[in-house]
Coordinates of C-alpha atoms in Angstrom, one line a residue:
Chain A
M22 CA -0.1 -0.1 0.4
N23 CA 1.4 3.4 -1.0
E24 CA 1.8 6.6 1.1
Q25 CA -1.2 8.2 -0.2
A26 CA -3.1 5.4 0.4
L27 CA -2.3 4.9 3.9
F28 CA -2.8 8.5 4.5
V29 CA -6.5 8.0 3.4
V30 CA -6.9 4.7 5.1
Q31 CA -5.7 6.5 8.5
R32 CA -7.9 9.7 8.2
I33 CA -11.1 7.4 7.4
S34 CA -10.4 5.2 10.3
A35 CA -10.0 8.1 12.6
A36 CA -13.1 9.6 11.3
M37 CA -15.0 6.3 12.1
L38 CA -13.3 5.9 15.5
A39 CA -13.9 9.5 16.6
P40 CA -18.0 8.8 17.1
M41 CA -17.1 4.8 17.8
V42 CA -15.5 5.5 21.1
L43 CA -18.3 8.3 22.6
V44 CA -20.3 5.3 21.9
H45 CA -18.1 2.8 23.7
L46 CA -17.2 5.4 26.6
A47 CA -21.1 5.9 26.8
L48 CA -22.0 2.7 26.7
I49 CA -19.5 1.8 29.8
L50 CA -21.3 4.5 31.9
I51 CA -24.7 3.3 31.3
A52 CA -23.6 -0.5 31.7
V53 CA -22.0 0.0 34.9
E54 CA -25.0 1.9 36.3
G55 CA -26.7 -1.5 36.8
G56 CA -24.0 -3.1 38.2
L57 CA -21.0 -4.8 35.8
S58 CA -21.1 -8.4 35.9
A59 CA -20.1 -11.1 33.3
E60 CA -23.8 -11.9 33.0
E61 CA -24.9 -8.8 32.8
I62 CA -22.6 -7.6 29.8
L63 CA -23.3 -11.3 28.0
S64 CA -26.7 -10.7 28.4
R65 CA -26.4 -7.3 26.3
T66 CA -23.8 -8.9 23.7
R67 CA -24.8 -12.9 23.3
D68 CA -26.5 -12.9 20.0
N69 CA -26.8 -9.2 19.7
V70 CA -25.6 -9.1 15.9
G71 CA -25.9 -5.0 15.8
W72 CA -23.3 -4.8 18.9
A73 CA -21.0 -7.5 17.3
L74 CA -20.7 -5.5 13.7
F75 CA -20.3 -2.4 15.9
Y76 CA -17.3 -3.9 17.8
G77 CA -16.2 -5.7 14.8
V78 CA -15.8 -2.3 12.7
F79 CA -14.1 -0.5 15.9
V80 CA -11.5 -3.3 15.6
V81 CA -10.8 -3.2 12.4
S82 CA -10.4 0.6 12.5
A83 CA -8.4 0.9 15.4
A84 CA -6.4 -2.3 13.7
A85 CA -6.1 0.1 10.8
H86 CA -5.5 3.3 12.5
A87 CA -3.1 2.5 15.0
P88 CA -0.3 1.1 13.3
I89 CA 0.0 3.8 10.6
G90 CA 0.5 6.3 13.5
I91 CA 2.7 4.2 15.1
R92 CA 4.9 3.7 12.0
N93 CA 5.0 7.7 11.8
I94 CA 6.2 7.6 15.6
L95 CA 8.8 4.9 14.9
R96 CA 10.3 6.9 11.7
E97 CA 10.5 10.3 14.1
W98 CA 11.9 8.8 17.4
T99 CA 14.3 5.8 16.3
R100 CA 16.5 4.7 14.0
L101 CA 14.9 2.1 12.0
G102 CA 14.7 1.5 8.3
W103 CA 11.4 1.4 6.2
K104 CA 11.5 -2.3 6.3
A105 CA 11.8 -3.0 10.0
I106 CA 9.1 0.0 10.7
D107 CA 6.9 -1.9 8.2
G108 CA 7.2 -5.2 9.6
L109 CA 6.7 -3.8 13.2
A110 CA 3.4 -2.2 12.2
M111 CA 2.0 -4.9 10.4
V112 CA 2.8 -6.8 13.6
V113 CA 0.9 -4.4 15.7
C114 CA -1.8 -4.5 13.0
A115 CA -2.4 -8.4 13.2
T116 CA -1.7 -8.4 17.4
L117 CA -4.8 -5.8 17.5
L118 CA -7.2 -7.8 14.6
V119 CA -6.7 -11.2 16.8
L120 CA -7.0 -9.7 20.0
G121 CA -10.3 -7.6 19.3
M122 CA -12.0 -9.9 16.9
S123 CA -11.2 -12.6 19.6
A124 CA -13.0 -10.7 22.3
V125 CA -15.8 -9.9 20.0
I126 CA -16.7 -13.4 19.3
A127 CA -16.0 -14.4 22.7
V128 CA -19.0 -12.4 23.7
F129 CA -21.2 -12.7 20.8
Chain B
M16 CA 22.1 57.5 18.6
E17 CA 24.3 55.4 20.7
T18 CA 23.3 55.2 24.1
A19 CA 25.6 53.7 27.5
K20 CA 23.9 50.8 26.9
S21 CA 25.1 47.5 25.6
L22 CA 23.7 44.2 24.7
R23 CA 25.2 40.8 25.8
V24 CA 25.2 38.8 22.8
R25 CA 25.9 34.9 23.1
V26 CA 27.3 33.5 19.8
W27 CA 28.2 29.9 18.6
R28 CA 31.5 29.4 17.7
G29 CA 32.8 26.3 15.8
G30 CA 30.8 23.6 13.8
E31 CA 28.7 20.8 15.1
S32 CA 30.9 20.7 18.2
G33 CA 32.0 24.5 19.7
Y34 CA 31.1 26.5 22.5
W35 CA 29.5 29.7 22.8
A36 CA 31.1 33.4 22.9
E37 CA 29.9 36.1 24.9
Y38 CA 30.2 39.7 23.4
A39 CA 29.4 43.2 24.4
V40 CA 28.1 45.2 21.8
A41 CA 26.8 48.5 22.1
A42 CA 23.1 48.9 21.7
R43 CA 22.0 51.6 19.5
D44 CA 18.3 53.2 18.5
N45 CA 18.2 51.4 15.2
Q46 CA 19.8 48.4 15.0
T47 CA 19.2 44.6 13.3
V48 CA 20.4 41.6 14.2
L49 CA 22.7 41.7 11.5
D50 CA 24.1 45.2 12.8
V51 CA 25.1 43.2 16.0
V52 CA 26.6 40.3 14.2
T53 CA 28.4 42.7 11.8
E54 CA 29.7 45.0 14.3
I55 CA 31.2 41.4 16.5
Q56 CA 32.8 40.7 13.1
R57 CA 34.4 44.2 12.6
R58 CA 35.1 45.0 16.2
H59 CA 35.5 41.9 18.5
E60 CA 36.1 38.6 16.7
P61 CA 37.4 38.9 12.5
S62 CA 37.5 35.2 12.4
L63 CA 33.9 35.3 13.0
A64 CA 31.7 33.4 10.0
Y65 CA 28.4 34.5 9.0
R66 CA 26.5 34.7 5.4
F67 CA 24.8 37.7 4.3
A68 CA 24.5 39.5 1.2
C69 CA 21.5 42.2 0.4
R70 CA 20.8 43.3 3.9
V71 CA 17.4 44.2 3.0
G72 CA 15.4 41.2 2.9
V73 CA 15.5 40.1 -0.4
C74 CA 17.9 37.0 -0.7
G75 CA 17.6 35.6 2.4
S76 CA 20.7 34.2 3.5
C77 CA 21.3 35.8 6.6
A78 CA 18.4 33.5 7.9
M79 CA 20.0 32.6 11.8
T80 CA 18.5 31.4 15.0
V81 CA 17.9 34.2 17.3
N82 CA 17.0 33.6 20.9
G83 CA 15.8 30.3 19.9
Q84 CA 13.9 31.2 16.8
P85 CA 14.5 31.2 13.2
R86 CA 14.7 34.6 11.5
W87 CA 16.1 37.0 8.7
T88 CA 18.8 38.8 11.1
C89 CA 18.8 42.0 8.5
R90 CA 14.9 42.1 8.9
T91 CA 15.0 41.6 12.8
H92 CA 15.3 44.7 15.1
V93 CA 17.2 44.0 18.0
R94 CA 14.7 45.6 20.6
K95 CA 11.8 43.3 19.5
V96 CA 13.8 40.3 20.1
V97 CA 16.1 41.5 23.1
H98 CA 15.5 39.6 26.5
D99 CA 17.2 41.5 29.8
G100 CA 19.7 43.0 27.4
Q101 CA 20.8 39.5 25.5
L102 CA 20.8 38.2 22.7
T103 CA 21.5 34.6 21.8
I104 CA 22.5 33.6 18.0
E105 CA 23.2 30.4 16.3
P106 CA 22.9 29.1 13.0
L107 CA 19.8 28.1 11.6
R108 CA 18.0 24.6 13.1
N109 CA 18.4 21.1 11.1
L110 CA 21.2 21.9 9.2
P111 CA 24.8 20.8 9.3
R112 CA 26.9 23.4 10.7
I113 CA 29.9 24.5 9.1
K114 CA 31.6 27.2 10.7
D115 CA 30.0 29.6 13.3
L116 CA 27.1 31.3 11.9
V117 CA 27.2 29.5 8.7
C118 CA 25.1 26.2 8.1
D119 CA 25.5 24.0 5.1
L120 CA 22.0 24.7 3.0
E121 CA 22.6 21.3 0.7
P122 CA 20.3 19.1 2.7
F123 CA 17.7 21.4 2.4
I124 CA 18.5 22.3 -1.4
D125 CA 18.2 18.0 -2.1
T126 CA 14.7 18.5 -0.8
W127 CA 13.1 20.4 -3.5
Q128 CA 15.0 18.0 -5.8
R129 CA 13.4 15.0 -4.2
A130 CA 10.1 16.3 -4.1
G131 CA 9.9 16.7 -7.6
A132 CA 9.6 20.7 -7.2
I133 CA 11.0 21.0 -10.6
F134 CA 8.5 22.9 -13.6
Q135 CA 8.6 20.5 -16.7
G136 CA 7.0 22.7 -19.4
R137 CA 4.6 21.2 -22.0
S138 CA 5.6 23.8 -25.0
D139 CA 8.8 24.9 -26.3
R140 CA 10.2 28.4 -27.6
N141 CA 8.6 27.8 -31.0
D142 CA 5.5 27.8 -29.4
P143 CA 3.0 30.9 -28.1
P144 CA 3.0 31.4 -24.5
Q145 CA 0.6 29.4 -22.9
K146 CA -2.2 31.5 -21.6
V147 CA -3.3 31.4 -17.9
D148 CA -6.5 32.5 -16.2
P149 CA -5.3 34.6 -13.4
E150 CA -8.9 34.4 -12.1
S151 CA -8.8 30.6 -11.8
I152 CA -9.2 28.8 -8.8
S153 CA -5.9 26.9 -9.2
R154 CA -3.7 29.9 -10.4
K155 CA -4.9 31.5 -7.2
Q156 CA -3.5 29.0 -5.1
A157 CA -0.5 29.0 -6.5
D158 CA 0.1 32.9 -6.6
A159 CA -0.8 32.5 -3.0
A160 CA 2.1 30.2 -2.4
L161 CA 4.6 31.9 -4.6
Q162 CA 7.2 34.1 -3.4
C163 CA 9.3 31.9 -1.3
I164 CA 13.2 32.6 -1.8
N165 CA 14.7 29.7 -0.7
C166 CA 15.6 31.1 2.8
G167 CA 15.3 27.8 4.9
V168 CA 13.4 29.5 7.9
C169 CA 10.6 27.3 7.8
Y170 CA 12.7 24.3 7.3
S171 CA 14.6 25.1 10.4
A172 CA 11.4 26.1 12.2
C173 CA 9.9 22.8 11.4
D174 CA 9.5 20.3 14.4
V175 CA 8.7 17.2 11.8
V176 CA 12.4 17.8 10.1
Y177 CA 13.9 18.0 13.7
W178 CA 13.0 14.5 14.3
N179 CA 13.3 13.2 10.8
R180 CA 15.9 14.4 8.5
R181 CA 14.6 12.5 5.3
Y182 CA 11.3 14.5 5.8
L183 CA 10.8 16.7 2.4
G184 CA 10.2 19.7 4.6
P185 CA 7.5 22.7 4.0
A186 CA 9.4 24.9 1.7
A187 CA 9.9 22.0 -0.9
L188 CA 6.0 20.9 -0.5
N189 CA 4.9 24.6 -1.0
R190 CA 6.5 24.5 -4.1
V191 CA 5.1 21.2 -5.2
W192 CA 1.7 22.8 -4.1
T193 CA 2.2 25.7 -6.9
L194 CA 3.4 23.0 -9.4
L195 CA 0.4 21.2 -9.1
N196 CA -1.8 24.3 -9.3
D197 CA 0.1 25.3 -12.5
E198 CA -1.7 24.1 -15.8
R199 CA 1.4 24.9 -17.6
H200 CA 3.2 22.2 -15.5
S201 CA 3.7 18.7 -17.4
E202 CA 4.5 16.6 -15.0
H203 CA 1.8 16.8 -12.5
Q204 CA 0.9 13.0 -11.7
G205 CA 5.1 12.5 -11.1
T206 CA 5.2 15.4 -9.0
F207 CA 2.6 14.6 -7.1
N208 CA 3.7 11.2 -6.2
K209 CA 6.9 12.5 -5.0
A210 CA 5.4 14.5 -2.8
F211 CA 3.4 12.0 -1.2
S212 CA 6.1 9.2 -1.4
R213 CA 7.7 8.1 2.2
D214 CA 8.7 11.1 4.4
G215 CA 6.5 13.1 2.0
C216 CA 3.4 15.5 2.8
S217 CA 1.6 13.0 4.7
S218 CA 4.7 13.2 7.4
C219 CA 3.5 16.6 8.5
H220 CA 2.1 17.4 11.4
S221 CA 0.5 20.6 11.0
H222 CA 1.9 22.2 13.6
G223 CA 2.2 25.6 11.6
N224 CA 5.8 26.6 12.8
C225 CA 6.5 26.7 8.9
A226 CA 3.8 29.5 8.7
R227 CA 4.7 31.0 11.9
F228 CA 8.2 32.0 10.8
C229 CA 7.8 32.5 7.1
P230 CA 9.7 35.9 6.9
V231 CA 7.6 37.0 3.4
E232 CA 4.0 35.4 5.5
L233 CA 3.6 32.6 3.2
S234 CA 1.6 29.0 4.7
P235 CA 3.4 26.0 3.5
A236 CA 1.3 24.2 6.1
S237 CA -1.6 25.3 3.9
S238 CA -0.2 24.0 0.5
I239 CA 0.4 20.6 2.6
A240 CA -3.2 20.7 3.5
G241 CA -3.9 21.2 -0.1
L242 CA -1.8 18.7 -1.4
K243 CA -3.0 16.1 1.7
K244 CA -6.7 17.0 0.5
M245 CA -6.0 15.9 -3.3
A246 CA -5.1 12.4 -1.9
F247 CA -8.7 12.1 -0.9
R248 CA -9.7 13.6 -4.4
G249 CA -7.5 11.6 -6.2
Y250 CA -5.3 13.7 -8.5
K251 CA -6.4 12.5 -11.7
A252 CA -10.0 12.9 -11.1
R253 CA -9.4 16.5 -9.9
L254 CA -7.6 17.1 -13.1
A255 CA -10.8 15.9 -15.1
H256 CA -12.5 18.2 -13.0
E257 CA -11.1 21.2 -13.9

């Protein structure tokens, strides 16, 4: 993926994450009101396609957005070459995707 | 008119490694920082190296860092920057230091080459001059970004250049913006691709130091923002639209 495409992906993912983070924070506040237990969380998420889709898109957006930013940070703050930087960014992307999607699937 | 007061002037001596030398220079009512540097060289330290040419804000060769900020010393009155009677003068940041106040501009000039900031015409001397509509949006955008004289102040002010010396920097990308808005330029796509290569315009953090310190009040930050917008619209689509 060239720099232009990475730039566009990072901006679009940021635009998606901004409202999604707010929804996520609001959900945390509302969910805690009634007590926070595994049963309570699972009753909300189990078989709920809407929340699964919401958090699925959330994870994909975060997995796309964060590594591109980390790539820039590594370029500015380390002496690593582009190959190493791109490799590390891919590792971060894969880690976020696997961990995030595992969590989404686990509570669905 | 001379006053009894004097300025304490700390000046960088040496190259990458060196030391601060301090000089007492007479404070005058009308005095630029370049006047101060010249006085030090003429009366205190003949071996002091510094650059200047026009002395009136045309050439940009006297740019230095004064009290931590990049400036044209010929257009900077001492009274506007002096702090507690003290001036600190050193070479421009982000460039290799050659000697005293002189830095090597080669890395800065290189960025213009790497950014593809070179005009390629469509016609030759046998063709009639190409007509350009001065009222077109693209021409107005190009006009707003012209008048750069390559002084390196924005390059020195840029924090991204400080962090990443491979970054193309504000001046070269500003020039790219003028070329991409110039309908006479024939290498639009190639120029755009170079500007958006690694360490190109997507590395800009939009801090705006380039616009804040540009002595001719250009806004390379706005030009780079324009380049970033082009990434969304797709450069070919934009040309077709026009």
